[in-house]
């Protein structure tokens, strides 16, 4: 259980995190969502006692991180995969971490095996690809077999294979009953990984709750309709006061479900070529909710997630 | 604390810099002692002091090594991983200081006695024998001076966090600034007597009766300055964001 | 010309040159003020006295010059540099020119600043620059600083590593050259050929070499020669190895 209350961090005049309060539930994967620069990493650093909050407080199971004994056995974290000395071998990096937490060195080989780095354990970490560094970081996070895991943008910059590996790994950790708090600016990624969401923009809390509620509350469900008699159907729908927009050779209807549209078409003997209900995506929900709090969005990585409907993510949000 | 010492020991010895600084210090100081012994000629016999000709050189290498032990942690952000594993910053930084200082003392003793032994082997003159406490201090004291200098370097490293800055300060201060202080008319000599590295030199090379401190007093003063700097560094490291 | 512009932008768009530059100017002038301010009738303040602390600035300028190239290696921007200008010698010479010019300006600031502050504090002392030798001692610092920067840049290119280059330059210039003197028999003969000793002979500070091999300007040429040899070695190396 991670509990933040009124967490605030100023860097000079910049307000990185602004009166942020949220909770991360036990045994679930909670996504920490927000655009780049929203204050996710700062929040994570404050959870880990690396940065001091300007005001407010964050506790793990009721304790400040700095007061934890052998903290790696309570909280494992991967904030930045490049936080290793490039001339130190993967094994040596994990060995000093193990020593600091009074863990047996045999645990080092175990975690190396879990993340699949056994073969390169004695190679210098500086020569690792990003994917390998990420695995090494995860090995470090798992070292103390902690109940709580924190990951900051774990799929950032990874190739599709690496993303898949991380995603499976998160599920496995959650299935083992661990609390996983994972940040991302990739909304599609969160839809696939998380059950709960904490959404922030410009350092402020925007939403906290389940992923399903987030999508249901924040998006409008629409139906895509294709027909050779589109003009007539449009007129009939408009006559009923239904709102719709043209979308190429189709129309996008909102406010009524597909059944009602089908019945209306049948009653008027209109042929339908397509009647396709669209489920709102996280992307749409996010843009709807965050509005102008979106500072940057990233696009390209989302193509690796085939389940995503095209659309919202490709549009530049209002600045 | 033993776990923390083990942590810092692993960290130090799994990078290359302590190894090359040990080899360089040993090679250069002992090599210089050998060279001095070989080239020495003339009327004045070779003394114990001559055998320690390269010790200041070794001091600078050890200083750089000790500073790098900290600044590279900041450079590669492993300091964050460190503070994540051990949130009690004071204790882990003290463990680091202890490990680095321990290495510096050992390297200092090996190089000092190594230099003396090489000079003695080559020359064998009577003045090279360690006959009194002053001679012993001149050789065995090198390790202590290296140790205190390592504490100083770790402290400056924590405060400055940057390799170039820390090394520049740590080298320019003893090699140039302390000498320039002595040039200041009237007060310069008095000020110079209170310069830390001047006192380190005084501890090793005997006492000028004009000086305010005894040999061991001078070492204590040098250590005191280092301790104050380290204390400041620990307070600062605890206050600021990692 | 565009190369010079590129290197000028690179140098001044990071913070370290500003900090180093500030320290290089403020430290020696401040020290000179202490030195001269404390002098009473007993100590004779001459033109060369005002330059006694300039080596403090010279040391910092060498750090600046080394950083100008080692940070490029550290952040791999050297690859972007060589990508933009495949003629590595031209790119590195442009960098050398910009850094040396900055070092020269800093040297003049240090020299005339120290001299000026001395005049202010000791109006009675004979500090007028009324001979060619006086001018050489003061205005010459710019040349020494620039050449020291060239040497440091060469070492930076060869070593590529900030800590190594800075440590090597400072330990060599501040310690090794002095230690050499203490070597029995041969020490003095080697010491007189040391580059920074030569630079001091040109300015007229530090210890005087008995029976000097050159006049002051000869020593400057000698110092320049060594700096250029180091730079040339660095350019050849940079051209051969992978960026």
Short mmCIF file of N, CA and C in Angstrom, two decimals, chain C residues 1 11 34-35 44 55 65 70 73 75 103 106 108 113 119 132 142 146 148-149 154-155 160-161 169 192-193 196 209:
data_model
loop_
_atom_site.label_atom_id
_atom_site.label_comp_id
_atom_site.label_asym_id
_atom_site.label_seq_id
_atom_site.Cartn_x
_atom_site.Cartn_y
_atom_site.Cartn_z
N UNK C 1 35.06 29.12 -41.60
CA UNK C 1 34.44 30.14 -40.75
C UNK C 1 33.22 29.58 -40.03
N UNK C 11 30.84 25.95 -27.38
CA UNK C 11 31.57 26.29 -26.15
C UNK C 11 30.71 27.12 -25.21
N UNK C 34 45.12 40.30 -2.31
CA UNK C 34 45.59 39.91 -0.98
C UNK C 34 47.09 40.16 -0.83
N UNK C 35 47.79 39.70 -1.86
CA UNK C 35 49.25 39.76 -1.86
C UNK C 35 49.75 41.19 -1.78
N UNK C 44 58.93 44.76 -2.02
CA UNK C 44 58.98 45.55 -3.24
C UNK C 44 58.00 44.97 -4.25
N UNK C 55 49.30 31.89 -12.47
CA UNK C 55 49.28 30.45 -12.76
C UNK C 55 48.03 29.77 -12.21
N UNK C 65 39.90 24.12 -21.01
CA UNK C 65 40.23 23.65 -22.36
C UNK C 65 40.09 22.13 -22.45
N UNK C 70 36.84 16.89 -23.62
CA UNK C 70 36.46 15.62 -22.97
C UNK C 70 34.96 15.51 -22.78
N UNK C 73 33.51 13.95 -25.72
CA UNK C 73 33.62 12.49 -25.73
C UNK C 73 32.64 11.87 -24.76
N UNK C 75 29.70 12.92 -23.72
CA UNK C 75 28.31 12.94 -24.16
C UNK C 75 28.17 12.48 -25.62
N UNK C 103 40.97 31.51 -24.15
CA UNK C 103 42.03 31.45 -23.14
C UNK C 103 42.89 32.70 -23.20
N UNK C 106 41.02 35.50 -21.60
CA UNK C 106 41.03 35.33 -20.14
C UNK C 106 42.41 35.67 -19.57
N UNK C 108 44.59 37.80 -20.75
CA UNK C 108 44.76 39.27 -20.70
C UNK C 108 43.95 39.87 -19.55
N UNK C 113 44.01 42.66 -15.08
CA UNK C 113 43.23 42.78 -13.85
C UNK C 113 44.14 42.77 -12.62
N UNK C 119 47.94 48.35 -8.96
CA UNK C 119 48.12 49.80 -9.08
C UNK C 119 47.18 50.54 -8.15
N UNK C 132 59.62 47.34 -22.82
CA UNK C 132 59.12 46.17 -23.57
C UNK C 132 59.04 44.98 -22.65
N UNK C 142 48.41 36.48 -21.97
CA UNK C 142 47.42 36.02 -22.93
C UNK C 142 47.99 34.92 -23.81
N UNK C 146 46.83 31.03 -23.85
CA UNK C 146 46.34 30.43 -25.10
C UNK C 146 47.13 29.16 -25.42
N UNK C 148 48.82 27.31 -23.30
CA UNK C 148 48.52 26.29 -22.30
C UNK C 148 47.20 25.61 -22.65
N UNK C 149 46.24 26.40 -23.17
CA UNK C 149 44.95 25.84 -23.55
C UNK C 149 45.11 24.87 -24.72
N UNK C 154 45.00 19.35 -26.50
CA UNK C 154 45.68 18.18 -27.08
C UNK C 154 45.63 17.00 -26.13
N UNK C 155 45.92 17.26 -24.86
CA UNK C 155 45.88 16.19 -23.87
C UNK C 155 44.45 15.66 -23.75
N UNK C 160 40.73 11.71 -23.66
CA UNK C 160 39.29 11.59 -23.89
C UNK C 160 38.45 11.57 -22.62
N UNK C 161 39.07 11.45 -21.48
CA UNK C 161 38.36 11.25 -20.22
C UNK C 161 38.60 12.45 -19.34
N UNK C 169 46.99 16.95 -16.35
CA UNK C 169 47.44 18.32 -16.61
C UNK C 169 47.85 19.03 -15.33
N UNK C 192 65.17 22.47 -16.46
CA UNK C 192 65.29 23.68 -17.29
C UNK C 192 64.63 23.51 -18.65
N UNK C 193 64.31 22.32 -19.03
CA UNK C 193 63.66 22.10 -20.33
C UNK C 193 62.17 21.81 -20.21
N UNK C 196 56.36 24.27 -18.77
CA UNK C 196 55.77 25.34 -17.96
C UNK C 196 56.85 26.18 -17.28
N UNK C 209 66.15 30.48 -14.25
CA UNK C 209 67.08 29.43 -14.62
C UNK C 209 68.47 30.05 -14.77
#
